[in-house]
JSON list of C-alpha atoms in Angstrom, two decimals:
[
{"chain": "A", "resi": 1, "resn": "UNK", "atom": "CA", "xyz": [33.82, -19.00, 46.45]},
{"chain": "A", "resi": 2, "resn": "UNK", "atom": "CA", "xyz": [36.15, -21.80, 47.14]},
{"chain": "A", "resi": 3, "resn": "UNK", "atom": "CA", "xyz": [35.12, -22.12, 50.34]},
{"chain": "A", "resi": 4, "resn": "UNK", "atom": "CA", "xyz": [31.56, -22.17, 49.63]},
{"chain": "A", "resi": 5, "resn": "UNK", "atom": "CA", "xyz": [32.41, -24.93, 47.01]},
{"chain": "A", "resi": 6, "resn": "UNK", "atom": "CA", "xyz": [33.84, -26.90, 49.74]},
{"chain": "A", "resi": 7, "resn": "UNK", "atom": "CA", "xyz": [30.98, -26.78, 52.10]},
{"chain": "A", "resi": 8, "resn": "UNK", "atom": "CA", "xyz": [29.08, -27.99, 49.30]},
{"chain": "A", "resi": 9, "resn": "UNK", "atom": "CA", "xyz": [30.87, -30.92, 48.75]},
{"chain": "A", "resi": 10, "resn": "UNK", "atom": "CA", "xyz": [31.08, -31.84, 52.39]},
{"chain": "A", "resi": 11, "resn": "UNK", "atom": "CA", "xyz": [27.00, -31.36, 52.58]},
{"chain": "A", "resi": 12, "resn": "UNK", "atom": "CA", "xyz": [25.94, -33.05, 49.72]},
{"chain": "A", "resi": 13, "resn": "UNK", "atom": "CA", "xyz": [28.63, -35.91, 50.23]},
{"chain": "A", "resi": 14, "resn": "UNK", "atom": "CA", "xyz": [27.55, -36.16, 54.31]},
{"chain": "A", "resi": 15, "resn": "UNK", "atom": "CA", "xyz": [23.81, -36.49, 52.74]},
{"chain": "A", "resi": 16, "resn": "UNK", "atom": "CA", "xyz": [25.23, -39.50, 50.58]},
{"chain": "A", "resi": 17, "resn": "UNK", "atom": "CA", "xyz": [24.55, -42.08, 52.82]},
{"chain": "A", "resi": 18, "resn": "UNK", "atom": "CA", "xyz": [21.21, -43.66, 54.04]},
{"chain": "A", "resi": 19, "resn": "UNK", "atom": "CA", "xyz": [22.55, -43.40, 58.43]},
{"chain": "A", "resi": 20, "resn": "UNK", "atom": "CA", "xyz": [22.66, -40.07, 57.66]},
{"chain": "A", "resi": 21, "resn": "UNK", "atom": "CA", "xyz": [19.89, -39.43, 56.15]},
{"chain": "A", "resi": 22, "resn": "UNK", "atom": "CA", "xyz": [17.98, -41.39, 58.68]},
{"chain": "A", "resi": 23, "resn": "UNK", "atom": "CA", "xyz": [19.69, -39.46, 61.62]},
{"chain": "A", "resi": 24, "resn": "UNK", "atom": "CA", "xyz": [18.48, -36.04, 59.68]},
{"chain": "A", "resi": 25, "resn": "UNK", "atom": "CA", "xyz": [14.84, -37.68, 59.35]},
{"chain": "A", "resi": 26, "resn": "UNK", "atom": "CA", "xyz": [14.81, -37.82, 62.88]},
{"chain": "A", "resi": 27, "resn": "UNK", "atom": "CA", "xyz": [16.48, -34.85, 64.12]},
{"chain": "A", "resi": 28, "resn": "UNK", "atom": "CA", "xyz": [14.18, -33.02, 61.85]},
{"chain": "A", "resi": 29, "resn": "UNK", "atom": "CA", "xyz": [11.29, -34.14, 64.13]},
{"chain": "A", "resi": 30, "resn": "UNK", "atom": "CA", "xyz": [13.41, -32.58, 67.32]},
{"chain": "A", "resi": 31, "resn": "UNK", "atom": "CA", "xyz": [16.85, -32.44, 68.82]},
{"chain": "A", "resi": 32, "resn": "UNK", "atom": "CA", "xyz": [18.40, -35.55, 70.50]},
{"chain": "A", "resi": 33, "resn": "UNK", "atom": "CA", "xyz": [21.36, -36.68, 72.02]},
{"chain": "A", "resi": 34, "resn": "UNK", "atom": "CA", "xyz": [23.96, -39.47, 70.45]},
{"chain": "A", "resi": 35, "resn": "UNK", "atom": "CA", "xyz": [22.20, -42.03, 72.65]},
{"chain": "A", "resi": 36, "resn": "UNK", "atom": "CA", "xyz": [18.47, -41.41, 71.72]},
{"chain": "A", "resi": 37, "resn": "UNK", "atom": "CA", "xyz": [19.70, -41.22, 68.03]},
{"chain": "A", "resi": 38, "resn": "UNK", "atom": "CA", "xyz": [21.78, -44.62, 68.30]},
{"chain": "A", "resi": 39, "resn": "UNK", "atom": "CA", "xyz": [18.68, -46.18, 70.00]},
{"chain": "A", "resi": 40, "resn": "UNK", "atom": "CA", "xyz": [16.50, -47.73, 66.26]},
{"chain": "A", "resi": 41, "resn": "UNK", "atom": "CA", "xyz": [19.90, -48.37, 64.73]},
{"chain": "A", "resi": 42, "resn": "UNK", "atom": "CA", "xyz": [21.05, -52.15, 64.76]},
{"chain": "A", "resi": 43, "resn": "UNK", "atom": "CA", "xyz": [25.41, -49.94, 64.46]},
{"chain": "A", "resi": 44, "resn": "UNK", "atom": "CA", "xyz": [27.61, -49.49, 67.21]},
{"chain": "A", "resi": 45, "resn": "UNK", "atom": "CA", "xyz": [27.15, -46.16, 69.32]},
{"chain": "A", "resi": 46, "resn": "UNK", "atom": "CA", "xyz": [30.69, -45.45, 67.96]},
{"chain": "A", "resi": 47, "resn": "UNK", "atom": "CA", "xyz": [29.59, -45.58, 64.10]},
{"chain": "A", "resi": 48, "resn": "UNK", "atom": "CA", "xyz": [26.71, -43.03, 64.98]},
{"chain": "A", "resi": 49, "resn": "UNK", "atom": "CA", "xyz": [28.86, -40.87, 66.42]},
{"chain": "A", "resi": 50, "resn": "UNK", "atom": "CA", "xyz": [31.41, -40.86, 63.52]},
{"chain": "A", "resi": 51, "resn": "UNK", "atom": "CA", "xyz": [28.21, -40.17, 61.13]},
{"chain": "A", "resi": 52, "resn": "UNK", "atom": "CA", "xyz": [27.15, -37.32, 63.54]},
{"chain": "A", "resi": 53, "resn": "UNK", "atom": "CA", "xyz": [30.95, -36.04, 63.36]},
{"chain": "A", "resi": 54, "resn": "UNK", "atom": "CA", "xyz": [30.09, -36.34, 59.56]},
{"chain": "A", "resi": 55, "resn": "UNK", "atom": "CA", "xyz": [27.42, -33.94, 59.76]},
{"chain": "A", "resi": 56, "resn": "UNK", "atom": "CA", "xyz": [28.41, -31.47, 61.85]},
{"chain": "A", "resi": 57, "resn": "UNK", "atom": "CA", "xyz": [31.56, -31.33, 59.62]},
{"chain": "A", "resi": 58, "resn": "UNK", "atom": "CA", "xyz": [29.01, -30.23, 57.11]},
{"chain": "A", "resi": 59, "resn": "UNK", "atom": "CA", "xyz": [27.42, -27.72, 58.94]},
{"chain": "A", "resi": 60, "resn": "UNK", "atom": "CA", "xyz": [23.82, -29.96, 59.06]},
{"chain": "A", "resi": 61, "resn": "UNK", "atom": "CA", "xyz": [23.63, -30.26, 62.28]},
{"chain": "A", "resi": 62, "resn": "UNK", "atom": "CA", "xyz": [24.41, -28.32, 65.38]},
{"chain": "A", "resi": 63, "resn": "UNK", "atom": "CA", "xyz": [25.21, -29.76, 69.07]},
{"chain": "A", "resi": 64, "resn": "UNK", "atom": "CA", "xyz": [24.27, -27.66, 72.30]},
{"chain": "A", "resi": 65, "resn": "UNK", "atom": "CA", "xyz": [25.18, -28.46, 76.19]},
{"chain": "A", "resi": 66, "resn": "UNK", "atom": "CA", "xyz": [22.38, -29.05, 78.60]},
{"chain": "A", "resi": 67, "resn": "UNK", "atom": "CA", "xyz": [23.66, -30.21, 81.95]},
{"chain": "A", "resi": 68, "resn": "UNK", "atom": "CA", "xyz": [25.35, -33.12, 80.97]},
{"chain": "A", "resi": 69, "resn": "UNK", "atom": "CA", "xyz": [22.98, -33.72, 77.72]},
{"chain": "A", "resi": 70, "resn": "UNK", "atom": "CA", "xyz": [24.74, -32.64, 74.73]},
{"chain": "A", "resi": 71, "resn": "UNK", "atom": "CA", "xyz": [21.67, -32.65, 72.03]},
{"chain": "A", "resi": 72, "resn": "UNK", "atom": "CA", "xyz": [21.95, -32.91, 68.11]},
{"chain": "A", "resi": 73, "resn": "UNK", "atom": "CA", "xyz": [19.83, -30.03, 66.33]},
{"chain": "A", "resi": 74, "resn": "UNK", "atom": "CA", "xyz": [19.33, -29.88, 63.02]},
{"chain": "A", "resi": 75, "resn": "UNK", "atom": "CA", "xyz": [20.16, -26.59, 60.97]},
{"chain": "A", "resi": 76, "resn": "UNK", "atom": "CA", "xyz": [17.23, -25.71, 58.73]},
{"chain": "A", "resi": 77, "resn": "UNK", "atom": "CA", "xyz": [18.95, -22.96, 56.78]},
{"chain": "A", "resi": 78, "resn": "UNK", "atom": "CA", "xyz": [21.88, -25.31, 55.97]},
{"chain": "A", "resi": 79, "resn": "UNK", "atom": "CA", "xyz": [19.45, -27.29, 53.95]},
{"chain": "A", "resi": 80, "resn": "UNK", "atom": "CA", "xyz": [17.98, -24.77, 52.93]},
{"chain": "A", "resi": 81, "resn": "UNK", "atom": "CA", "xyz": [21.24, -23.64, 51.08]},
{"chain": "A", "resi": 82, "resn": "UNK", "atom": "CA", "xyz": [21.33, -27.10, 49.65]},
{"chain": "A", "resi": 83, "resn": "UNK", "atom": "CA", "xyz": [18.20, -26.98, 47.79]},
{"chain": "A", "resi": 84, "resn": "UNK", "atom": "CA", "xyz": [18.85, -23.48, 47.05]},
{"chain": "A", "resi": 85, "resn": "UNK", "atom": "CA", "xyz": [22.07, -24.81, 45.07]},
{"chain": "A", "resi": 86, "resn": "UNK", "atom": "CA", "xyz": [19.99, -27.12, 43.31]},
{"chain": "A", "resi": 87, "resn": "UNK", "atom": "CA", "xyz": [16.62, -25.18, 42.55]},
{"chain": "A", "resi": 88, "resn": "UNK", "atom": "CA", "xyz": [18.85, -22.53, 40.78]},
{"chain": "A", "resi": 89, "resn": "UNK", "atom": "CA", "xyz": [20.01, -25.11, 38.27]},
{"chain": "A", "resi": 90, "resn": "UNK", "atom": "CA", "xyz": [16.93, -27.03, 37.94]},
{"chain": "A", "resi": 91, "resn": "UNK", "atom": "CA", "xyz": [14.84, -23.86, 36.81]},
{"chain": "A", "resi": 92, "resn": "UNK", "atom": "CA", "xyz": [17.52, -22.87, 34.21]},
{"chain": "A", "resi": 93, "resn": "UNK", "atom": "CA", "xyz": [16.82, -26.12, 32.94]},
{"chain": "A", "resi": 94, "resn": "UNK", "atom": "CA", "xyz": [13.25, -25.74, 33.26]},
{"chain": "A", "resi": 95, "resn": "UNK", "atom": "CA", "xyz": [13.35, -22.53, 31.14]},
{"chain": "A", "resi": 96, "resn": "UNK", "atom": "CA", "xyz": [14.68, -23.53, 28.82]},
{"chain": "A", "resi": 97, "resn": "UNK", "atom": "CA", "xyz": [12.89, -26.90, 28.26]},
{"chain": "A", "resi": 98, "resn": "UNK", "atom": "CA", "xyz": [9.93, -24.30, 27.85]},
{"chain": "A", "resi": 99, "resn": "UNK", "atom": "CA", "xyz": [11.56, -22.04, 25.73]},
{"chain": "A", "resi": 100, "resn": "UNK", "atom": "CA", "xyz": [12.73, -24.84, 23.15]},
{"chain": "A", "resi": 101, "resn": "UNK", "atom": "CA", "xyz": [9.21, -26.52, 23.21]},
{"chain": "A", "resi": 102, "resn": "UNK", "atom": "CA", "xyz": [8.23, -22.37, 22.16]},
{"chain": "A", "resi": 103, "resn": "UNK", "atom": "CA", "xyz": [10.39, -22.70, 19.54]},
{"chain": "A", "resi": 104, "resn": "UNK", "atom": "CA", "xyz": [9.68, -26.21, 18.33]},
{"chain": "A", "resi": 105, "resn": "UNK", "atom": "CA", "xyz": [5.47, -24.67, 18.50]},
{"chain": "A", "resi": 106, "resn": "UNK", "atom": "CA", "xyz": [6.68, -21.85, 16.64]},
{"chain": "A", "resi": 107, "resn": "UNK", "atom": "CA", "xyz": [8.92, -23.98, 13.90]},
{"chain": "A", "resi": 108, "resn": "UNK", "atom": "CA", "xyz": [5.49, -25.98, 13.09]},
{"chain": "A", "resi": 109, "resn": "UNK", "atom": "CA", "xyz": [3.05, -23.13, 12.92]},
{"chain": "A", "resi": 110, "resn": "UNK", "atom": "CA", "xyz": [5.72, -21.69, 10.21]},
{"chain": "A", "resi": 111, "resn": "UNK", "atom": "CA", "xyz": [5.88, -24.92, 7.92]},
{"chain": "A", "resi": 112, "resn": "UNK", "atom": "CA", "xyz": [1.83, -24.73, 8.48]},
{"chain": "B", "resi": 1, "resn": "UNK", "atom": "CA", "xyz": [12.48, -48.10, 49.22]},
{"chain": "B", "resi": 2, "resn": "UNK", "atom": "CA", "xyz": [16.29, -49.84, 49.48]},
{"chain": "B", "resi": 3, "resn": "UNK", "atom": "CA", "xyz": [16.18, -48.57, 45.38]},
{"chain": "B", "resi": 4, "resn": "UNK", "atom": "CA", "xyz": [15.32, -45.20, 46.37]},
{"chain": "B", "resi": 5, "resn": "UNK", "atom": "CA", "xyz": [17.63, -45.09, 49.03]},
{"chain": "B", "resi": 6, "resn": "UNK", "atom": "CA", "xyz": [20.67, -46.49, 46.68]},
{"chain": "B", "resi": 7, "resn": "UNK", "atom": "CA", "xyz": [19.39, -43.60, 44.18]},
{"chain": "B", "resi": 8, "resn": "UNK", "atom": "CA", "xyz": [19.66, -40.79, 46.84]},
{"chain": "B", "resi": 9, "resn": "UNK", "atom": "CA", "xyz": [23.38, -42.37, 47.82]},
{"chain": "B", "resi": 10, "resn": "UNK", "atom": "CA", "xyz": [24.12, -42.14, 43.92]},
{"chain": "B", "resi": 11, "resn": "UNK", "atom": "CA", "xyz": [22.55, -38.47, 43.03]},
{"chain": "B", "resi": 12, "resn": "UNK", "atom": "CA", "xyz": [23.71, -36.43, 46.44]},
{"chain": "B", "resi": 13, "resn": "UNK", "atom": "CA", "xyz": [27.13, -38.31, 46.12]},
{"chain": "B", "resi": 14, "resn": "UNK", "atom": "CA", "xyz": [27.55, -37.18, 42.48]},
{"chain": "B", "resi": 15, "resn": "UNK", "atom": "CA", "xyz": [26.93, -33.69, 43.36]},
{"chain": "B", "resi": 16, "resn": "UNK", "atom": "CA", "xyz": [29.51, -34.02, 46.21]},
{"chain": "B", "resi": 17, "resn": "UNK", "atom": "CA", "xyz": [31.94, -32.45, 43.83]},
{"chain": "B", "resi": 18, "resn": "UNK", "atom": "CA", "xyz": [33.11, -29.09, 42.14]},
{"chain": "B", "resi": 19, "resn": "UNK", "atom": "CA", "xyz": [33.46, -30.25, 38.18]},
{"chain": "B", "resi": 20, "resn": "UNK", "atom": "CA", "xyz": [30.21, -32.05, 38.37]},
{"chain": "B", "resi": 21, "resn": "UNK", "atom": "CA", "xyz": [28.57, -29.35, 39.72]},
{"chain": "B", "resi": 22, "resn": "UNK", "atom": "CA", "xyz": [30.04, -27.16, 36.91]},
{"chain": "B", "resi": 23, "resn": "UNK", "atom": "CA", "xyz": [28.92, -29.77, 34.60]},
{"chain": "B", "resi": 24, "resn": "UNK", "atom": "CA", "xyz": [25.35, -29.36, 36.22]},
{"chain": "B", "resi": 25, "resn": "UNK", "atom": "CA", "xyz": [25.24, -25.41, 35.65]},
{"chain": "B", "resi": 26, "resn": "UNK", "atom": "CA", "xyz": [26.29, -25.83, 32.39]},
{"chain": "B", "resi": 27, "resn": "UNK", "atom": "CA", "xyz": [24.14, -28.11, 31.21]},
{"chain": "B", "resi": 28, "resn": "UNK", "atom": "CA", "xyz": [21.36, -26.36, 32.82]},
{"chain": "B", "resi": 29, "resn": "UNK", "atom": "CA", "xyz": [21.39, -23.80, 30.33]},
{"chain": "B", "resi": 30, "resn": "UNK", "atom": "CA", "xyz": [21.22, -26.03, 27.51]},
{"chain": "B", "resi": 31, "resn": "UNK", "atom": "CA", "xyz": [22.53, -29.55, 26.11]},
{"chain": "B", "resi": 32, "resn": "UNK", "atom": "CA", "xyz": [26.31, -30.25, 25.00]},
{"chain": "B", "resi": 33, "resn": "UNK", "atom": "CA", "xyz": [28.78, -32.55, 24.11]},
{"chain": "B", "resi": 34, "resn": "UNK", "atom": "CA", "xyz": [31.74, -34.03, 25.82]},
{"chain": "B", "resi": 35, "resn": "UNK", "atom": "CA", "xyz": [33.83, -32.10, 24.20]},
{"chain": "B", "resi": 36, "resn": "UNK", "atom": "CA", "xyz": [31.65, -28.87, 24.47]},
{"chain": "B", "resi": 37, "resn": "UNK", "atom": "CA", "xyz": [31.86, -30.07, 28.62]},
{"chain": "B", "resi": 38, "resn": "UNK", "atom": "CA", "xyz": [35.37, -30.52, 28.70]},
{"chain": "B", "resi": 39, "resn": "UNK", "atom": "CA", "xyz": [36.98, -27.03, 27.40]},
{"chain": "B", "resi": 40, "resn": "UNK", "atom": "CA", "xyz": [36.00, -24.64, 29.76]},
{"chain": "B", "resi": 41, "resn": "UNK", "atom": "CA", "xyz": [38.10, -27.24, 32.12]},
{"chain": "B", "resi": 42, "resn": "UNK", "atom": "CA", "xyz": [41.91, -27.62, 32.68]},
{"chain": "B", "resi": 43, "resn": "UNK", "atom": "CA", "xyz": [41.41, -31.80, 33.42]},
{"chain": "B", "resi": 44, "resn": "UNK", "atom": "CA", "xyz": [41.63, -34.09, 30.80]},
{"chain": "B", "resi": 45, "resn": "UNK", "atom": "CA", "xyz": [38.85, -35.50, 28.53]},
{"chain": "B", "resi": 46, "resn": "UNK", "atom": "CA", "xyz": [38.49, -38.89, 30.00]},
{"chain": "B", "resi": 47, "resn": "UNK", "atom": "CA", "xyz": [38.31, -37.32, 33.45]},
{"chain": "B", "resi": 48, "resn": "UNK", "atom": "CA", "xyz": [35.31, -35.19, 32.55]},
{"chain": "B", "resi": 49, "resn": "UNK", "atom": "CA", "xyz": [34.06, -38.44, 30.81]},
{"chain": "B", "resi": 50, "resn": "UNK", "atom": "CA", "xyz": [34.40, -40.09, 34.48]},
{"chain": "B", "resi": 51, "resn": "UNK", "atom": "CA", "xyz": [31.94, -37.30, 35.50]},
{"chain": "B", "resi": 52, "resn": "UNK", "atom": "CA", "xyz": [29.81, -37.43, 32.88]},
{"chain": "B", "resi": 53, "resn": "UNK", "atom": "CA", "xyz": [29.29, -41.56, 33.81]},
{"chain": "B", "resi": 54, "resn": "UNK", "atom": "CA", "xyz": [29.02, -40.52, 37.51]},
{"chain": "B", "resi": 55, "resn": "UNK", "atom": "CA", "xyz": [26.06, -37.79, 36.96]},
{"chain": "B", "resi": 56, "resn": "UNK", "atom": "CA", "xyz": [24.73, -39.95, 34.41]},
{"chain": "B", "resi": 57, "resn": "UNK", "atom": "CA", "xyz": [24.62, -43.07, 36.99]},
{"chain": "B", "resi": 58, "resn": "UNK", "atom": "CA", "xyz": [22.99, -41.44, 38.88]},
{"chain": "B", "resi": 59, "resn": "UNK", "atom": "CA", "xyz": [20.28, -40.43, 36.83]},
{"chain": "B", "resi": 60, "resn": "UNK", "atom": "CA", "xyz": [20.43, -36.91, 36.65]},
{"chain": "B", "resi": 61, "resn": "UNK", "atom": "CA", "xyz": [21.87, -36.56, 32.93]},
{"chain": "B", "resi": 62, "resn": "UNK", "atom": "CA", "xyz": [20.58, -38.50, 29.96]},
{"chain": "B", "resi": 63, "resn": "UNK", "atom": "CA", "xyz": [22.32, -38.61, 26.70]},
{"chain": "B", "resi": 64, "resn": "UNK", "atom": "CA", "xyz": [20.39, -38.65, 23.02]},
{"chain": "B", "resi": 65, "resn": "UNK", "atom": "CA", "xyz": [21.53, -39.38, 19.81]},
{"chain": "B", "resi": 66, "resn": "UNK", "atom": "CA", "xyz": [21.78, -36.45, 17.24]},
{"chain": "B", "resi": 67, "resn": "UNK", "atom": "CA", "xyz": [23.44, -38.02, 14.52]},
{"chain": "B", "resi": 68, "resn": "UNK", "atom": "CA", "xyz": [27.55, -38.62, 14.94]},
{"chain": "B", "resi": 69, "resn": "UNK", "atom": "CA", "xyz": [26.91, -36.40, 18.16]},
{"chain": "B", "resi": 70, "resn": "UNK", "atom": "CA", "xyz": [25.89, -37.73, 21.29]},
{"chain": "B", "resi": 71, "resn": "UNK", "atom": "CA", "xyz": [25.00, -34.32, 23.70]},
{"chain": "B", "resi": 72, "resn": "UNK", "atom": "CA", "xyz": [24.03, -34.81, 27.18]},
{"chain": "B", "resi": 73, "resn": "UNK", "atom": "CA", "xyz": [20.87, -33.32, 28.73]},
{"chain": "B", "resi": 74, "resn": "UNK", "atom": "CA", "xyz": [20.19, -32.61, 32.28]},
{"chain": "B", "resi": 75, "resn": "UNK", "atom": "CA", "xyz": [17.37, -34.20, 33.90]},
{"chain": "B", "resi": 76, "resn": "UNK", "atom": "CA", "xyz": [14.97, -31.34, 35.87]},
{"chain": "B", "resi": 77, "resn": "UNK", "atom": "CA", "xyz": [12.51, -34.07, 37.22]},
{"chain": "B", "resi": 78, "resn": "UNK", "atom": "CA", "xyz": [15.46, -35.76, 39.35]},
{"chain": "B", "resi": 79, "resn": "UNK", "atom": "CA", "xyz": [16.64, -32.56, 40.59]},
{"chain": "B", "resi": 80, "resn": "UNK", "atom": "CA", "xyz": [13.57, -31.77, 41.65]},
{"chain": "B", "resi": 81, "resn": "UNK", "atom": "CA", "xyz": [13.18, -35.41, 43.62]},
{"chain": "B", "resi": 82, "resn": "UNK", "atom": "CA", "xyz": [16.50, -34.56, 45.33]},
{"chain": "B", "resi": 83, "resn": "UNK", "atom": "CA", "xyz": [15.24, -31.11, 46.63]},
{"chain": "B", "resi": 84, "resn": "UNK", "atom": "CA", "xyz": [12.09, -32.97, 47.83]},
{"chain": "B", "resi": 85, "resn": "UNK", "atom": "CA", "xyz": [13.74, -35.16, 49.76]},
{"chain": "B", "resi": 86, "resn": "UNK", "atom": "CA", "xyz": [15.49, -32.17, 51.63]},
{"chain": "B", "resi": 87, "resn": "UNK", "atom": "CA", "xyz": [12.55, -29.76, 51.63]},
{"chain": "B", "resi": 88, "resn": "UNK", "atom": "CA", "xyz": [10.20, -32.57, 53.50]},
{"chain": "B", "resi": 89, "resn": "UNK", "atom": "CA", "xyz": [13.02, -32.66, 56.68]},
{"chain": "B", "resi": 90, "resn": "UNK", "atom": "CA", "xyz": [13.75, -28.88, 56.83]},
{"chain": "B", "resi": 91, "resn": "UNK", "atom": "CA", "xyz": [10.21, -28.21, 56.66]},
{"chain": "B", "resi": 92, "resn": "UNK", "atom": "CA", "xyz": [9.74, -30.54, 59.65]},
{"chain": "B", "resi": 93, "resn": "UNK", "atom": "CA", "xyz": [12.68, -29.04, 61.10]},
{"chain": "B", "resi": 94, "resn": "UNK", "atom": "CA", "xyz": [11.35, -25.52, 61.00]},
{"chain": "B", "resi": 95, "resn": "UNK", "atom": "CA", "xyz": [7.84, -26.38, 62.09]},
{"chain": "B", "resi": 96, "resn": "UNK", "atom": "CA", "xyz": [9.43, -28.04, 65.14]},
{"chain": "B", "resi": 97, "resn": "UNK", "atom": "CA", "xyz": [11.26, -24.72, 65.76]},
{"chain": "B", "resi": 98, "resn": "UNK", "atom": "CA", "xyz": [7.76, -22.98, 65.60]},
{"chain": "B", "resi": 99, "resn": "UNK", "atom": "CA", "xyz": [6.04, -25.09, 67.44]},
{"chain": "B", "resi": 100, "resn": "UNK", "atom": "CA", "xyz": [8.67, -24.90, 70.06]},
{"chain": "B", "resi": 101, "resn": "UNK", "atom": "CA", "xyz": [9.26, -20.84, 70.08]},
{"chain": "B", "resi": 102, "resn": "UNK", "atom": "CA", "xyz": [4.86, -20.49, 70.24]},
{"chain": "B", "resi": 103, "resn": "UNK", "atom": "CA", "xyz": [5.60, -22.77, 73.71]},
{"chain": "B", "resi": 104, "resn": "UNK", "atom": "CA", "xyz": [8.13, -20.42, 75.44]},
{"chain": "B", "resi": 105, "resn": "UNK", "atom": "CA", "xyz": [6.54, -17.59, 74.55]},
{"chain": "B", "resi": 106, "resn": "UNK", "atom": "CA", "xyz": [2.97, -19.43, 76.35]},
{"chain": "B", "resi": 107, "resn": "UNK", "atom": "CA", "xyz": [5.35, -20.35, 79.25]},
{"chain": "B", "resi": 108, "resn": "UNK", "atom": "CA", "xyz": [6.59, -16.55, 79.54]},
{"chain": "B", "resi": 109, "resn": "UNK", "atom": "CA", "xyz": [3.01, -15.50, 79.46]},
{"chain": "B", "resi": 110, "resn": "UNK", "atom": "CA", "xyz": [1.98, -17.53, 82.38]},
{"chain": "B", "resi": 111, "resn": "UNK", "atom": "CA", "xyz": [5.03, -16.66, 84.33]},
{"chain": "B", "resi": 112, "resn": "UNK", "atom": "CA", "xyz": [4.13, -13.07, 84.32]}
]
């Protein structure tokens, strides 16, 4: 449990940052190395790499070997567990929006 | 778009952390005070207050006024905006994966 809580916090806090988010934007339309992601970015080669470090920390992103290529892939089921985290809490919430607007219908229809 | 992007940085940064998350799940099952927030937790009042400011900078609590009590509400809608945000990049992500799997398996086939 701990752990898990940790890997949350390290996911949500490595999506807290508009690099990153760009970097996951483009990995998400194919793997590429630190160069090719570096490339549109107007930041040192050495910042990207520290937000790729970043994201592998969190589990987002994976990095293979290909000769001497060393790719970036993003992890779909990492993000998946992200949204996961948060759909859980946003359809409580949902529910019970519903369920109090029930009761509020349910409150008039009495005083009626 | 630099708003939206200082609003992502805001909400996934707020939900880089344990108690706020708590604070989340609990308030997805209904609204509640401070002080309602704070005693299920061993940290002092004005640090869940600190949280409370945090998730509600960020624009996924809202507090009302209910007479001398002020309860705090979570807000579905920006969940849901947060979970969009991932969901459009892993679905990208996984339709990349697709696209590339239906290619080695054509490659295979013409190999044999």
């Amino acid at each position: 449990m701990k752990r898990n809580e940790e890997h949350l916090d390290r996911a949500f806090m490595a999506l807290a940052d508009p690099v990153r988010r760009a970097l996951i934007a483009r990995l998400s339309r194919g793997p590429a190395t630190v160069n090719e992601l570096a490339e549109p970015f107007d930041i040192t080669k050495q910042a990207i790499s520290r937000h790729i470090s970043v994201l592998e920390g969190a589990g987002l992103i994976t990095r293979t070997r290909d000769g001497q290529r060393r790719p970036c892939h993003l992890d779909p089921a990492a993000l998946e567990a992200l949204t996961g985290w948060i759909d859980e809490h946003r359809l409580n919430a949902e529910r019970q929006f519903r369920r109090l607007d029930k009761l509020l219908t349910t409150m008039k229809e009495e005083e009626q």
